[in-house]
PDB file of C-alpha atoms in Angstrom:
ATOM      1  CA  ASP A   1    -120.579 140.789  -8.266  1.00 59.00           C
ATOM      2  CA  GLY A   2    -122.041 143.582 -10.242  1.00 69.00           C
ATOM      3  CA  GLY A   3    -120.718 147.075  -9.591  1.00 91.00           C
ATOM      4  CA  ILE A   4    -118.627 150.122 -10.830  1.00 95.00           C
ATOM      5  CA  THR A   5    -114.790 149.947 -10.850  1.00 95.00           C
ATOM      6  CA  GLN A   6    -112.885 153.116 -10.809  1.00 96.00           C
ATOM      7  CA  SER A   7    -109.181 153.310 -11.423  1.00 91.00           C
ATOM      8  CA  PRO A   8    -106.723 154.338 -10.106  1.00 92.00           C
ATOM      9  CA  LYS A   9    -107.632 154.999  -6.525  1.00 92.00           C
ATOM     10  CA  TYR A  10    -104.990 157.770  -6.290  1.00 94.00           C
ATOM     11  CA  LEU A  11    -103.446 159.686  -9.108  1.00 94.00           C
ATOM     12  CA  PHE A  12    -100.759 162.360  -9.272  1.00 93.00           C
ATOM     13  CA  ARG A  13    -100.358 164.670 -12.064  1.00 90.00           C
ATOM     14  CA  LYS A  14     -98.086 167.392 -13.059  1.00 90.00           C
ATOM     15  CA  GLU A  15     -99.266 170.755 -14.121  1.00 88.00           C
ATOM     16  CA  GLY A  16     -99.916 170.751 -17.962  1.00 87.00           C
ATOM     17  CA  GLN A  17    -100.555 167.072 -18.383  1.00 91.00           C
ATOM     18  CA  ASN A  18    -103.657 165.411 -19.283  1.00 93.00           C
ATOM     19  CA  VAL A  19    -104.899 162.470 -17.387  1.00 94.00           C
ATOM     20  CA  THR A  20    -107.708 159.989 -17.930  1.00 95.00           C
ATOM     21  CA  LEU A  21    -109.827 158.329 -15.176  1.00 96.00           C
ATOM     22  CA  SER A  22    -111.262 155.028 -15.952  1.00 97.00           C
ATOM     23  CA  CYS A  23    -114.828 153.996 -15.054  1.00 97.00           C
ATOM     24  CA  GLU A  24    -116.245 150.488 -15.878  1.00 97.00           C
ATOM     25  CA  GLN A  25    -119.653 149.002 -14.925  1.00 97.00           C
ATOM     26  CA  ASN A  26    -121.081 145.447 -15.342  1.00 96.00           C
ATOM     27  CA  LEU A  27    -124.506 146.375 -14.252  1.00 94.00           C
ATOM     28  CA  ASN A  28    -125.923 146.655 -17.830  1.00 93.00           C
ATOM     29  CA  HIS A  29    -126.923 150.330 -16.877  1.00 92.00           C
ATOM     30  CA  ASP A  30    -127.697 152.725 -19.736  1.00 92.00           C
ATOM     31  CA  ALA A  31    -126.676 155.911 -17.958  1.00 91.00           C
ATOM     32  CA  MET A  32    -123.523 156.901 -16.491  1.00 93.00           C
ATOM     33  CA  TYR A  33    -122.316 160.010 -14.686  1.00 93.00           C
ATOM     34  CA  TRP A  34    -119.035 161.766 -13.674  1.00 95.00           C
ATOM     35  CA  TYR A  35    -119.034 164.002 -10.497  1.00 94.00           C
ATOM     36  CA  ARG A  36    -116.466 166.203  -8.791  1.00 95.00           C
ATOM     37  CA  GLN A  37    -116.292 166.534  -5.077  1.00 93.00           C
ATOM     38  CA  ASP A  38    -114.069 169.149  -3.293  1.00 92.00           C
ATOM     39  CA  PRO A  39    -113.382 168.897   0.531  1.00 87.00           C
ATOM     40  CA  GLY A  40    -116.397 169.645   2.691  1.00 82.00           C
ATOM     41  CA  GLN A  41    -118.572 170.094  -0.374  1.00 84.00           C
ATOM     42  CA  GLY A  42    -121.332 168.247  -2.150  1.00 86.00           C
ATOM     43  CA  LEU A  43    -121.040 166.634  -5.513  1.00 89.00           C
ATOM     44  CA  ARG A  44    -121.118 168.616  -8.798  1.00 91.00           C
ATOM     45  CA  LEU A  45    -122.017 166.960 -12.264  1.00 91.00           C
ATOM     46  CA  ILE A  46    -119.245 167.104 -14.794  1.00 94.00           C
ATOM     47  CA  TYR A  47    -120.736 164.974 -17.681  1.00 94.00           C
ATOM     48  CA  TYR A  48    -123.399 162.504 -18.171  1.00 92.00           C
ATOM     49  CA  SER A  49    -124.236 159.846 -20.831  1.00 93.00           C
ATOM     50  CA  GLN A  50    -127.776 158.512 -21.372  1.00 89.00           C
ATOM     51  CA  ILE A  51    -126.784 155.969 -23.948  1.00 90.00           C
ATOM     52  CA  VAL A  52    -123.787 154.736 -25.929  1.00 94.00           C
ATOM     53  CA  ASN A  53    -122.209 157.316 -28.250  1.00 95.00           C
ATOM     54  CA  ASP A  54    -124.097 160.139 -26.482  1.00 93.00           C
ATOM     55  CA  PHE A  55    -122.971 162.375 -23.716  1.00 94.00           C
ATOM     56  CA  GLN A  56    -123.948 165.893 -22.396  1.00 93.00           C
ATOM     57  CA  LYS A  57    -122.304 168.448 -20.358  1.00 93.00           C
ATOM     58  CA  GLY A  58    -123.029 169.008 -16.663  1.00 91.00           C
ATOM     59  CA  ASP A  59    -122.606 172.125 -14.568  1.00 89.00           C
ATOM     60  CA  ILE A  60    -118.690 172.057 -14.635  1.00 93.00           C
ATOM     61  CA  ALA A  61    -117.735 170.543 -17.931  1.00 95.00           C
ATOM     62  CA  GLU A  62    -114.981 173.134 -18.879  1.00 95.00           C
ATOM     63  CA  GLY A  63    -111.441 171.360 -18.940  1.00 96.00           C
ATOM     64  CA  TYR A  64    -112.871 167.915 -19.090  1.00 97.00           C
ATOM     65  CA  SER A  65    -113.748 165.588 -21.890  1.00 97.00           C
ATOM     66  CA  VAL A  66    -115.400 162.113 -21.914  1.00 98.00           C
ATOM     67  CA  SER A  67    -116.316 159.131 -24.421  1.00 97.00           C
ATOM     68  CA  ARG A  68    -118.864 156.493 -24.444  1.00 98.00           C
ATOM     69  CA  GLU A  69    -117.966 153.985 -27.052  1.00 97.00           C
ATOM     70  CA  LYS A  70    -119.186 151.084 -24.922  1.00 97.00           C
ATOM     71  CA  LYS A  71    -122.092 150.788 -22.603  1.00 97.00           C
ATOM     72  CA  GLU A  72    -119.741 149.433 -19.846  1.00 97.00           C
ATOM     73  CA  SER A  73    -117.114 152.267 -20.121  1.00 98.00           C
ATOM     74  CA  PHE A  74    -117.232 155.908 -19.556  1.00 98.00           C
ATOM     75  CA  PRO A  75    -113.545 157.384 -19.191  1.00 98.00           C
ATOM     76  CA  LEU A  76    -113.031 160.893 -18.051  1.00 98.00           C
ATOM     77  CA  THR A  77    -109.977 163.011 -19.264  1.00 97.00           C
ATOM     78  CA  VAL A  78    -108.873 165.843 -17.206  1.00 96.00           C
ATOM     79  CA  THR A  79    -107.131 168.306 -19.651  1.00 94.00           C
ATOM     80  CA  SER A  80    -104.563 170.875 -18.895  1.00 88.00           C
ATOM     81  CA  ALA A  81    -107.303 173.512 -19.383  1.00 87.00           C
ATOM     82  CA  GLN A  82    -108.915 172.538 -16.138  1.00 88.00           C
ATOM     83  CA  LYS A  83    -107.597 175.248 -13.854  1.00 87.00           C
ATOM     84  CA  ASN A  84    -108.017 173.486 -10.477  1.00 90.00           C
ATOM     85  CA  PRO A  85    -108.215 169.716 -11.035  1.00 93.00           C
ATOM     86  CA  THR A  86    -107.198 168.541  -7.626  1.00 95.00           C
ATOM     87  CA  ALA A  87    -110.346 166.835  -6.346  1.00 96.00           C
ATOM     88  CA  PHE A  88    -112.246 163.605  -5.511  1.00 96.00           C
ATOM     89  CA  TYR A  89    -113.782 162.258  -8.704  1.00 97.00           C
ATOM     90  CA  LEU A  90    -116.816 159.863  -8.681  1.00 95.00           C
ATOM     91  CA  CYS A  91    -118.441 157.826 -11.515  1.00 95.00           C
ATOM     92  CA  ALA A  92    -121.831 156.576 -11.176  1.00 92.00           C
ATOM     93  CA  SER A  93    -124.438 154.665 -13.162  1.00 92.00           C
ATOM     94  CA  SER A  94    -128.240 154.060 -13.170  1.00 89.00           C
ATOM     95  CA  ILE A  95    -130.494 151.676 -15.080  1.00 85.00           C
ATOM     96  CA  THR A  96    -131.965 154.561 -17.032  1.00 79.00           C
ATOM     97  CA  SER A  97    -131.286 158.302 -17.460  1.00 71.00           C
ATOM     98  CA  THR A  98    -134.611 159.055 -15.839  1.00 73.00           C
ATOM     99  CA  THR A  99    -134.450 157.158 -12.622  1.00 71.00           C
ATOM    100  CA  ASN A 100    -133.703 159.026  -9.427  1.00 69.00           C
ATOM    101  CA  TYR A 101    -133.099 156.039  -7.179  1.00 71.00           C
ATOM    102  CA  GLY A 102    -130.739 153.119  -7.081  1.00 75.00           C
ATOM    103  CA  TYR A 103    -127.713 155.039  -8.474  1.00 84.00           C
ATOM    104  CA  THR A 104    -124.541 152.905  -8.002  1.00 89.00           C
ATOM    105  CA  PHE A 105    -121.292 154.852  -7.350  1.00 91.00           C
ATOM    106  CA  GLY A 106    -117.675 153.680  -7.776  1.00 94.00           C
ATOM    107  CA  SER A 107    -115.208 154.136  -4.881  1.00 93.00           C
ATOM    108  CA  GLY A 108    -113.769 157.328  -6.531  1.00 95.00           C
ATOM    109  CA  THR A 109    -110.448 158.578  -7.784  1.00 96.00           C
ATOM    110  CA  ARG A 110    -108.494 161.121  -5.781  1.00 95.00           C
ATOM    111  CA  LEU A 111    -106.542 163.298  -8.169  1.00 95.00           C
ATOM    112  CA  THR A 112    -103.862 165.569  -6.959  1.00 95.00           C
ATOM    113  CA  VAL A 113    -101.876 168.018  -9.104  1.00 90.00           C
ATOM    114  CA  VAL A 114     -98.229 168.353  -8.084  1.00 86.00           C
TER     115      VAL A 114
ATOM    116  CA  ASP B   1    -137.025 171.902  -7.755  1.00 54.00           C
ATOM    117  CA  ALA B   2    -137.885 172.149  -4.062  1.00 61.00           C
ATOM    118  CA  LYS B   3    -135.108 173.192  -1.927  1.00 86.00           C
ATOM    119  CA  THR B   4    -134.067 171.057   1.024  1.00 92.00           C
ATOM    120  CA  THR B   5    -132.801 172.156   4.401  1.00 94.00           C
ATOM    121  CA  GLN B   6    -130.752 169.743   6.625  1.00 96.00           C
ATOM    122  CA  PRO B   7    -128.623 170.295   9.715  1.00 97.00           C
ATOM    123  CA  THR B   8    -125.041 170.467   9.154  1.00 95.00           C
ATOM    124  CA  SER B   9    -124.165 167.713  11.684  1.00 97.00           C
ATOM    125  CA  MET B  10    -125.637 165.425  14.293  1.00 97.00           C
ATOM    126  CA  ASP B  11    -124.352 163.009  16.949  1.00 97.00           C
ATOM    127  CA  CYS B  12    -126.146 159.796  17.971  1.00 97.00           C
ATOM    128  CA  ALA B  13    -125.106 157.025  20.466  1.00 97.00           C
ATOM    129  CA  GLU B  14    -124.432 153.529  19.167  1.00 97.00           C
ATOM    130  CA  GLY B  15    -127.434 151.242  19.422  1.00 96.00           C
ATOM    131  CA  ARG B  16    -129.848 154.040  19.499  1.00 97.00           C
ATOM    132  CA  ALA B  17    -132.086 155.265  16.835  1.00 97.00           C
ATOM    133  CA  ALA B  18    -130.746 157.992  14.601  1.00 98.00           C
ATOM    134  CA  ASN B  19    -133.414 160.493  13.406  1.00 98.00           C
ATOM    135  CA  LEU B  20    -132.228 162.790  10.599  1.00 98.00           C
ATOM    136  CA  PRO B  21    -134.658 165.704   9.617  1.00 98.00           C
ATOM    137  CA  CYS B  22    -135.101 167.259   6.285  1.00 97.00           C
ATOM    138  CA  ASN B  23    -137.194 170.407   5.541  1.00 96.00           C
ATOM    139  CA  HIS B  24    -138.765 170.688   1.951  1.00 94.00           C
ATOM    140  CA  SER B  25    -141.438 173.181   2.553  1.00 94.00           C
ATOM    141  CA  THR B  26    -141.759 174.055  -1.230  1.00 92.00           C
ATOM    142  CA  ILE B  27    -142.122 170.385  -2.351  1.00 92.00           C
ATOM    143  CA  SER B  28    -144.590 169.969  -5.227  1.00 89.00           C
ATOM    144  CA  GLY B  29    -147.315 167.254  -5.544  1.00 88.00           C
ATOM    145  CA  ASN B  30    -145.307 165.035  -7.749  1.00 86.00           C
ATOM    146  CA  GLU B  31    -141.961 165.302  -6.235  1.00 88.00           C
ATOM    147  CA  TYR B  32    -140.417 162.401  -4.234  1.00 89.00           C
ATOM    148  CA  VAL B  33    -138.072 162.519  -1.415  1.00 92.00           C
ATOM    149  CA  TYR B  34    -134.741 160.418  -1.884  1.00 91.00           C
ATOM    150  CA  TRP B  35    -132.110 159.706   0.671  1.00 94.00           C
ATOM    151  CA  TYR B  36    -128.512 158.711   0.019  1.00 93.00           C
ATOM    152  CA  ARG B  37    -125.531 158.403   2.267  1.00 95.00           C
ATOM    153  CA  GLN B  38    -121.738 158.870   1.605  1.00 94.00           C
ATOM    154  CA  ILE B  39    -119.212 157.085   3.948  1.00 93.00           C
ATOM    155  CA  HIS B  40    -115.984 158.986   4.082  1.00 89.00           C
ATOM    156  CA  SER B  41    -113.972 158.554   0.782  1.00 85.00           C
ATOM    157  CA  GLN B  42    -116.548 156.375  -0.964  1.00 89.00           C
ATOM    158  CA  GLY B  43    -119.281 157.134  -3.423  1.00 90.00           C
ATOM    159  CA  PRO B  44    -122.817 157.852  -2.228  1.00 91.00           C
ATOM    160  CA  GLN B  45    -125.194 154.980  -1.624  1.00 91.00           C
ATOM    161  CA  TYR B  46    -129.007 154.956  -2.299  1.00 90.00           C
ATOM    162  CA  ILE B  47    -131.014 154.410   1.059  1.00 95.00           C
ATOM    163  CA  ILE B  48    -134.657 154.922   0.339  1.00 94.00           C
ATOM    164  CA  HIS B  49    -137.239 157.086  -1.256  1.00 92.00           C
ATOM    165  CA  GLY B  50    -141.015 157.896  -0.867  1.00 93.00           C
ATOM    166  CA  LEU B  51    -143.759 160.122  -2.027  1.00 92.00           C
ATOM    167  CA  LYS B  52    -146.249 160.543   0.958  1.00 91.00           C
ATOM    168  CA  ASN B  53    -146.613 157.211   2.713  1.00 87.00           C
ATOM    169  CA  ASN B  54    -144.029 156.091   5.261  1.00 94.00           C
ATOM    170  CA  GLU B  55    -141.627 153.601   3.701  1.00 96.00           C
ATOM    171  CA  THR B  56    -139.276 151.025   5.354  1.00 97.00           C
ATOM    172  CA  ASN B  57    -136.559 148.711   3.907  1.00 95.00           C
ATOM    173  CA  GLU B  58    -133.681 146.797   5.373  1.00 95.00           C
ATOM    174  CA  MET B  59    -131.545 149.979   5.821  1.00 94.00           C
ATOM    175  CA  ALA B  60    -133.935 152.527   7.131  1.00 97.00           C
ATOM    176  CA  SER B  61    -137.443 154.094   7.511  1.00 98.00           C
ATOM    177  CA  LEU B  62    -138.637 157.182   5.905  1.00 98.00           C
ATOM    178  CA  ILE B  63    -141.355 159.203   7.662  1.00 98.00           C
ATOM    179  CA  ILE B  64    -143.014 161.967   5.670  1.00 97.00           C
ATOM    180  CA  THR B  65    -145.370 164.433   7.256  1.00 96.00           C
ATOM    181  CA  GLU B  66    -148.894 164.671   6.163  1.00 95.00           C
ATOM    182  CA  ASP B  67    -148.406 168.166   4.614  1.00 95.00           C
ATOM    183  CA  ARG B  68    -145.086 166.777   2.986  1.00 95.00           C
ATOM    184  CA  LYS B  69    -143.216 169.720   4.056  1.00 95.00           C
ATOM    185  CA  SER B  70    -140.644 167.734   6.018  1.00 96.00           C
ATOM    186  CA  SER B  71    -139.413 164.220   6.452  1.00 97.00           C
ATOM    187  CA  THR B  72    -137.301 162.152   8.822  1.00 98.00           C
ATOM    188  CA  LEU B  73    -134.848 159.369   8.048  1.00 98.00           C
ATOM    189  CA  ILE B  74    -134.671 156.757  10.785  1.00 98.00           C
ATOM    190  CA  LEU B  75    -131.838 154.448  11.331  1.00 97.00           C
ATOM    191  CA  PRO B  76    -133.325 152.163  14.065  1.00 96.00           C
ATOM    192  CA  HIS B  77    -130.228 150.763  15.603  1.00 94.00           C
ATOM    193  CA  ALA B  78    -127.284 152.841  14.555  1.00 96.00           C
ATOM    194  CA  THR B  79    -123.847 151.488  14.394  1.00 97.00           C
ATOM    195  CA  LEU B  80    -120.416 152.948  14.088  1.00 97.00           C
ATOM    196  CA  ARG B  81    -120.481 152.087  10.411  1.00 96.00           C
ATOM    197  CA  ASP B  82    -123.586 154.374   9.971  1.00 97.00           C
ATOM    198  CA  THR B  83    -121.224 157.461  10.431  1.00 98.00           C
ATOM    199  CA  ALA B  84    -121.655 159.129   7.166  1.00 97.00           C
ATOM    200  CA  VAL B  85    -122.943 162.284   5.338  1.00 96.00           C
ATOM    201  CA  TYR B  86    -126.675 161.948   4.676  1.00 97.00           C
ATOM    202  CA  TYR B  87    -128.321 163.659   1.689  1.00 95.00           C
ATOM    203  CA  CYS B  88    -131.977 164.390   1.349  1.00 94.00           C
ATOM    204  CA  ILE B  89    -132.908 165.125  -2.161  1.00 90.00           C
ATOM    205  CA  VAL B  90    -136.390 166.210  -3.546  1.00 89.00           C
ATOM    206  CA  ARG B  91    -137.071 165.448  -7.238  1.00 83.00           C
ATOM    207  CA  PRO B  92    -139.973 164.682  -9.621  1.00 80.00           C
ATOM    208  CA  PRO B  93    -139.900 161.043 -10.807  1.00 74.00           C
ATOM    209  CA  GLY B  94    -138.452 160.438 -14.304  1.00 71.00           C
ATOM    210  CA  SER B  95    -136.174 163.392 -13.987  1.00 69.00           C
ATOM    211  CA  GLY B  96    -132.963 161.373 -13.713  1.00 68.00           C
ATOM    212  CA  GLY B  97    -129.463 162.456 -13.079  1.00 65.00           C
ATOM    213  CA  GLY B  98    -128.902 164.703 -16.027  1.00 64.00           C
ATOM    214  CA  ALA B  99    -127.850 168.370 -16.275  1.00 56.00           C
ATOM    215  CA  ASP B 100    -130.631 169.487 -13.943  1.00 58.00           C
ATOM    216  CA  GLY B 101    -130.989 166.147 -12.252  1.00 64.00           C
ATOM    217  CA  LEU B 102    -129.851 164.584  -8.940  1.00 76.00           C
ATOM    218  CA  THR B 103    -127.594 167.013  -7.037  1.00 78.00           C
ATOM    219  CA  PHE B 104    -125.984 166.307  -3.774  1.00 84.00           C
ATOM    220  CA  GLY B 105    -125.718 169.396  -1.497  1.00 83.00           C
ATOM    221  CA  LYS B 106    -123.844 169.330   1.755  1.00 86.00           C
ATOM    222  CA  GLY B 107    -126.168 167.029   3.661  1.00 93.00           C
ATOM    223  CA  THR B 108    -125.963 166.125   7.347  1.00 96.00           C
ATOM    224  CA  HIS B 109    -122.808 164.576   8.854  1.00 96.00           C
ATOM    225  CA  LEU B 110    -124.113 161.945  11.180  1.00 98.00           C
ATOM    226  CA  ILE B 111    -121.542 160.817  13.789  1.00 98.00           C
ATOM    227  CA  ILE B 112    -122.291 157.649  15.727  1.00 97.00           C
ATOM    228  CA  GLN B 113    -120.541 157.829  19.255  1.00 96.00           C
ATOM    229  CA  PRO B 114    -119.401 154.576  20.889  1.00 94.00           C
TER     230      PRO B 114
END
């Protein structure tokens, strides 16, 4: 079955450590996105990528980094510069960067800083 | 972009139709209405979208008023698994999910009662 796989589902990090969240899709989608969701809030865009080897900052990119070396993969690194990293992180993809519908989301990674 | 207004929460009895309203009084002529939903601790799921005609698919129906200032998402026979946060998004086609693209606000928390 096609879809998006995020791993791990739960992640604990000590303060001052970098951590990388995995996102893999086998939908042959060009565009991929990372969102952050805090309790009781909507989703905020961190980074997005329209095509391989290209990515753009979203609304809250500070303290995060990404790469897009392969079409299928869009890993997100939460760096020690991110002041409040505890949140629910969602990866998504769409067939192109211009579509508004048919987004496919992963099941999310819940990151907790301890 | 047109701003949307949705009730914070709604209840509906299992087996009944759930009608979720959305106000978008400043919608532009080329903007579509999109609906997504997010079940707890999962990623959002695309439901339906429309421009001005009523739309129906296997998940739901979308009714858009003639003046396009509001719309209603209808789940015809709600089940407990329909309990989720429902997001109404208004966007022009081809705008995609980039920096100023798809944004998910707080939505309506629909609770299906047994």
